[in-house]
Amino acid sequence: MKLVIQRVSHASLEVNGILKGSINKGMVIFVGFGRDDNESMIEPVVRKTLKLRIFSDDKQRMNLSIMDISGDLMIVSQFTLYANTRGGNRPDFLMAMQPSLAEQFFNMFIKSCRSFYSGKIIAGDFGRHMAVEILNDGPVTIILDFDNGKTV
């Protein structure tokens, strides 16, 4: 499982040109699932993500989590995090999970986020073309790469 997490001041999400939702101060989480991922990874990854201290405290140190600031979350499925360009200039996605299973994992990821966090959560539509507008704060971008539940 791979995640790209961006701290944002604002973000919005459109599906087929229709606004699905927007968030204010919080995080946008792009998540991709690999073909070797398993269900048992989801809860620990969600817990780690929600506890990441990427928001500034009153001393301007990154010391607070999304839960500490009651920020907003936007979750977007992104299989392209598994792009492999070693064989040339056209990426392959052979290490990405099959779409039908990845959709189930994406839904479990969202459900797990909702079970541990009661703040505002907007989720993208799996497998649909989306327009994500992000106003980065910092910028702060964190990349998490998990292999069998362990950060690589």
PDB file of C-alpha atoms in Angstrom:
ATOM      1  CA  MET A   1       0.000   0.000   0.000  1.00  0.00           C
ATOM      2  CA  LYS A   2       1.311   3.411  -0.921  1.00  0.00           C
ATOM      3  CA  LEU A   3       0.065   6.774   0.279  1.00  0.00           C
ATOM      4  CA  VAL A   4       0.908  10.320  -0.692  1.00  0.00           C
ATOM      5  CA  ILE A   5      -0.362  12.683   1.985  1.00  0.00           C
ATOM      6  CA  GLN A   6      -0.495  16.423   1.463  1.00  0.00           C
ATOM      7  CA  ARG A   7      -1.228  19.012   4.115  1.00  0.00           C
ATOM      8  CA  VAL A   8      -3.702  21.463   2.628  1.00  0.00           C
ATOM      9  CA  SER A   9      -5.402  24.751   3.380  1.00  0.00           C
ATOM     10  CA  HIS A  10      -8.188  23.838   0.963  1.00  0.00           C
ATOM     11  CA  ALA A  11      -9.000  21.109  -1.546  1.00  0.00           C
ATOM     12  CA  SER A  12     -11.932  20.276  -3.797  1.00  0.00           C
ATOM     13  CA  LEU A  13     -12.936  17.197  -5.740  1.00  0.00           C
ATOM     14  CA  GLU A  14     -14.931  17.019  -8.964  1.00  0.00           C
ATOM     15  CA  VAL A  15     -16.218  13.879 -10.673  1.00  0.00           C
ATOM     16  CA  ASN A  16     -17.289  14.340 -14.305  1.00  0.00           C
ATOM     17  CA  GLY A  17     -17.289  18.106 -13.837  1.00  0.00           C
ATOM     18  CA  ILE A  18     -19.613  17.970 -10.819  1.00  0.00           C
ATOM     19  CA  LEU A  19     -18.320  19.111  -7.431  1.00  0.00           C
ATOM     20  CA  LYS A  20     -18.378  16.115  -5.083  1.00  0.00           C
ATOM     21  CA  GLY A  21     -17.049  18.029  -2.104  1.00  0.00           C
ATOM     22  CA  SER A  22     -14.396  20.264  -0.651  1.00  0.00           C
ATOM     23  CA  ILE A  23     -12.380  20.478   2.516  1.00  0.00           C
ATOM     24  CA  ASN A  24     -10.617  23.198   4.427  1.00  0.00           C
ATOM     25  CA  LYS A  25      -7.528  22.778   6.626  1.00  0.00           C
ATOM     26  CA  GLY A  26      -6.584  19.133   6.639  1.00  0.00           C
ATOM     27  CA  MET A  27      -5.055  16.363   4.544  1.00  0.00           C
ATOM     28  CA  VAL A  28      -5.530  14.943   1.084  1.00  0.00           C
ATOM     29  CA  ILE A  29      -4.632  11.257   1.023  1.00  0.00           C
ATOM     30  CA  PHE A  30      -3.873   9.595  -2.303  1.00  0.00           C
ATOM     31  CA  VAL A  31      -3.896   5.837  -1.722  1.00  0.00           C
ATOM     32  CA  GLY A  32      -2.879   2.991  -4.009  1.00  0.00           C
ATOM     33  CA  PHE A  33      -3.040  -0.724  -3.332  1.00  0.00           C
ATOM     34  CA  GLY A  34      -0.456  -3.264  -4.429  1.00  0.00           C
ATOM     35  CA  ARG A  35      -1.146  -6.783  -5.573  1.00  0.00           C
ATOM     36  CA  ASP A  36       0.499  -8.211  -2.438  1.00  0.00           C
ATOM     37  CA  ASP A  37      -1.485  -6.079   0.037  1.00  0.00           C
ATOM     38  CA  ASN A  38      -3.895  -7.732   2.438  1.00  0.00           C
ATOM     39  CA  GLU A  39      -6.862  -6.585   4.512  1.00  0.00           C
ATOM     40  CA  SER A  40      -4.958  -6.749   7.800  1.00  0.00           C
ATOM     41  CA  MET A  41      -2.772  -3.844   6.640  1.00  0.00           C
ATOM     42  CA  ILE A  42      -5.613  -1.341   6.378  1.00  0.00           C
ATOM     43  CA  GLU A  43      -6.300  -0.589  10.043  1.00  0.00           C
ATOM     44  CA  PRO A  44      -2.646  -0.052  11.080  1.00  0.00           C
ATOM     45  CA  VAL A  45      -2.025   2.153   8.028  1.00  0.00           C
ATOM     46  CA  VAL A  46      -5.120   4.242   8.779  1.00  0.00           C
ATOM     47  CA  ARG A  47      -4.127   4.592  12.437  1.00  0.00           C
ATOM     48  CA  LYS A  48      -0.603   5.717  11.474  1.00  0.00           C
ATOM     49  CA  THR A  49      -1.964   8.176   8.917  1.00  0.00           C
ATOM     50  CA  LEU A  50      -4.393   9.746  11.375  1.00  0.00           C
ATOM     51  CA  LYS A  51      -1.637  10.075  13.990  1.00  0.00           C
ATOM     52  CA  LEU A  52       0.946  11.685  11.676  1.00  0.00           C
ATOM     53  CA  ARG A  53       2.085  14.907  13.313  1.00  0.00           C
ATOM     54  CA  ILE A  54       2.273  17.165  10.277  1.00  0.00           C
ATOM     55  CA  PHE A  55       0.409  20.213  11.601  1.00  0.00           C
ATOM     56  CA  SER A  56       2.106  23.055  13.444  1.00  0.00           C
ATOM     57  CA  ASP A  57       1.671  23.715  17.135  1.00  0.00           C
ATOM     58  CA  ASP A  58       1.817  27.195  18.679  1.00  0.00           C
ATOM     59  CA  LYS A  59       5.629  27.076  18.401  1.00  0.00           C
ATOM     60  CA  GLN A  60       5.399  26.373  14.648  1.00  0.00           C
ATOM     61  CA  ARG A  61       6.711  22.826  15.087  1.00  0.00           C
ATOM     62  CA  MET A  62       5.028  19.928  13.309  1.00  0.00           C
ATOM     63  CA  ASN A  63       3.657  18.400  16.457  1.00  0.00           C
ATOM     64  CA  LEU A  64      -0.083  17.937  15.862  1.00  0.00           C
ATOM     65  CA  SER A  65      -2.097  15.290  14.025  1.00  0.00           C
ATOM     66  CA  ILE A  66      -5.261  15.676  11.974  1.00  0.00           C
ATOM     67  CA  MET A  67      -7.121  14.436  15.043  1.00  0.00           C
ATOM     68  CA  ASP A  68      -5.524  17.096  17.254  1.00  0.00           C
ATOM     69  CA  ILE A  69      -6.638  19.931  14.982  1.00  0.00           C
ATOM     70  CA  SER A  70     -10.017  18.404  13.992  1.00  0.00           C
ATOM     71  CA  GLY A  71      -9.080  18.952  10.358  1.00  0.00           C
ATOM     72  CA  ASP A  72     -10.764  17.644   7.227  1.00  0.00           C
ATOM     73  CA  LEU A  73      -9.789  14.599   5.149  1.00  0.00           C
ATOM     74  CA  MET A  74     -10.051  13.932   1.437  1.00  0.00           C
ATOM     75  CA  ILE A  75      -9.283  10.395   0.273  1.00  0.00           C
ATOM     76  CA  VAL A  76      -8.568   9.644  -3.383  1.00  0.00           C
ATOM     77  CA  SER A  77      -7.781   6.255  -4.911  1.00  0.00           C
ATOM     78  CA  GLN A  78      -4.708   6.408  -7.144  1.00  0.00           C
ATOM     79  CA  PHE A  79      -3.371   3.203  -8.704  1.00  0.00           C
ATOM     80  CA  THR A  80      -0.738   5.247 -10.554  1.00  0.00           C
ATOM     81  CA  LEU A  81       1.307   5.280  -7.334  1.00  0.00           C
ATOM     82  CA  TYR A  82       2.391   1.833  -8.541  1.00  0.00           C
ATOM     83  CA  ALA A  83       3.816   3.125 -11.827  1.00  0.00           C
ATOM     84  CA  ASN A  84       6.956   1.336 -12.974  1.00  0.00           C
ATOM     85  CA  THR A  85       9.085   3.054 -15.616  1.00  0.00           C
ATOM     86  CA  ARG A  86      12.143   0.793 -15.473  1.00  0.00           C
ATOM     87  CA  GLY A  87      11.269  -0.733 -18.848  1.00  0.00           C
ATOM     88  CA  GLY A  88      11.021   2.533 -20.736  1.00  0.00           C
ATOM     89  CA  ASN A  89       9.081   5.765 -20.834  1.00  0.00           C
ATOM     90  CA  ARG A  90       5.581   4.298 -20.721  1.00  0.00           C
ATOM     91  CA  PRO A  91       4.672   3.274 -17.170  1.00  0.00           C
ATOM     92  CA  ASP A  92       3.272  -0.144 -16.400  1.00  0.00           C
ATOM     93  CA  PHE A  93       1.093  -0.848 -13.394  1.00  0.00           C
ATOM     94  CA  LEU A  94       1.711  -4.575 -13.000  1.00  0.00           C
ATOM     95  CA  MET A  95       2.329  -4.247  -9.260  1.00  0.00           C
ATOM     96  CA  ALA A  96      -1.012  -2.495  -8.674  1.00  0.00           C
ATOM     97  CA  MET A  97      -3.877  -4.518  -7.264  1.00  0.00           C
ATOM     98  CA  GLN A  98      -6.552  -5.707  -9.691  1.00  0.00           C
ATOM     99  CA  PRO A  99      -9.284  -3.035  -9.913  1.00  0.00           C
ATOM    100  CA  SER A 100     -12.170  -5.122  -8.540  1.00  0.00           C
ATOM    101  CA  LEU A 101     -10.207  -6.016  -5.407  1.00  0.00           C
ATOM    102  CA  ALA A 102      -8.642  -2.550  -5.118  1.00  0.00           C
ATOM    103  CA  GLU A 103     -12.132  -1.033  -5.026  1.00  0.00           C
ATOM    104  CA  GLN A 104     -12.995  -3.244  -2.052  1.00  0.00           C
ATOM    105  CA  PHE A 105      -9.774  -2.212  -0.310  1.00  0.00           C
ATOM    106  CA  PHE A 106     -10.470   1.462  -1.027  1.00  0.00           C
ATOM    107  CA  ASN A 107     -13.925   1.137   0.526  1.00  0.00           C
ATOM    108  CA  MET A 108     -12.428  -0.633   3.566  1.00  0.00           C
ATOM    109  CA  PHE A 109      -9.832   2.144   3.870  1.00  0.00           C
ATOM    110  CA  ILE A 110     -12.578   4.792   3.895  1.00  0.00           C
ATOM    111  CA  LYS A 111     -14.661   2.799   6.377  1.00  0.00           C
ATOM    112  CA  SER A 112     -11.646   2.430   8.664  1.00  0.00           C
ATOM    113  CA  CYS A 113     -10.959   6.181   8.493  1.00  0.00           C
ATOM    114  CA  ARG A 114     -14.578   6.862   9.415  1.00  0.00           C
ATOM    115  CA  SER A 115     -14.419   4.416  12.334  1.00  0.00           C
ATOM    116  CA  PHE A 116     -11.359   6.102  13.867  1.00  0.00           C
ATOM    117  CA  TYR A 117     -12.076   9.710  12.913  1.00  0.00           C
ATOM    118  CA  SER A 118     -15.324  11.609  13.327  1.00  0.00           C
ATOM    119  CA  GLY A 119     -14.248  14.717  11.416  1.00  0.00           C
ATOM    120  CA  LYS A 120     -15.237  15.648   7.879  1.00  0.00           C
ATOM    121  CA  ILE A 121     -14.218  13.043   5.304  1.00  0.00           C
ATOM    122  CA  ILE A 122     -14.706  13.396   1.541  1.00  0.00           C
ATOM    123  CA  ALA A 123     -13.873  10.394  -0.648  1.00  0.00           C
ATOM    124  CA  GLY A 124     -13.354  10.170  -4.374  1.00  0.00           C
ATOM    125  CA  ASP A 125     -15.180   7.720  -6.625  1.00  0.00           C
ATOM    126  CA  PHE A 126     -13.091   4.641  -7.318  1.00  0.00           C
ATOM    127  CA  GLY A 127     -12.093   4.191 -10.953  1.00  0.00           C
ATOM    128  CA  ARG A 128     -13.598   7.467 -12.115  1.00  0.00           C
ATOM    129  CA  HIS A 129     -11.788  10.372 -13.706  1.00  0.00           C
ATOM    130  CA  MET A 130     -11.550  13.109 -11.082  1.00  0.00           C
ATOM    131  CA  ALA A 131     -10.280  16.654 -10.863  1.00  0.00           C
ATOM    132  CA  VAL A 132      -8.580  17.315  -7.540  1.00  0.00           C
ATOM    133  CA  GLU A 133      -7.718  20.917  -6.749  1.00  0.00           C
ATOM    134  CA  ILE A 134      -5.274  21.333  -3.885  1.00  0.00           C
ATOM    135  CA  LEU A 135      -3.940  24.387  -2.090  1.00  0.00           C
ATOM    136  CA  ASN A 136      -0.846  22.957  -0.383  1.00  0.00           C
ATOM    137  CA  ASP A 137       0.029  24.266   3.046  1.00  0.00           C
ATOM    138  CA  GLY A 138       3.784  24.440   3.606  1.00  0.00           C
ATOM    139  CA  PRO A 139       4.066  22.616   1.294  1.00  0.00           C
ATOM    140  CA  VAL A 140       4.087  19.414   3.317  1.00  0.00           C
ATOM    141  CA  THR A 141       3.984  16.133   1.394  1.00  0.00           C
ATOM    142  CA  ILE A 142       4.558  12.781   3.080  1.00  0.00           C
ATOM    143  CA  ILE A 143       5.062   9.527   1.177  1.00  0.00           C
ATOM    144  CA  LEU A 144       4.281   6.282   3.004  1.00  0.00           C
ATOM    145  CA  ASP A 145       5.180   2.978   1.402  1.00  0.00           C
ATOM    146  CA  PHE A 146       4.099  -0.191   3.213  1.00  0.00           C
ATOM    147  CA  ASP A 147       5.226  -3.737   2.586  1.00  0.00           C
ATOM    148  CA  ASN A 148       3.300  -6.352   4.580  1.00  0.00           C
ATOM    149  CA  GLY A 149       2.191  -3.664   7.025  1.00  0.00           C
ATOM    150  CA  LYS A 150       5.678  -2.284   7.659  1.00  0.00           C
ATOM    151  CA  THR A 151       6.911   1.102   6.494  1.00  0.00           C
ATOM    152  CA  VAL A 152       9.596   0.644   3.871  1.00  0.00           C
TER     153      VAL A 152
END
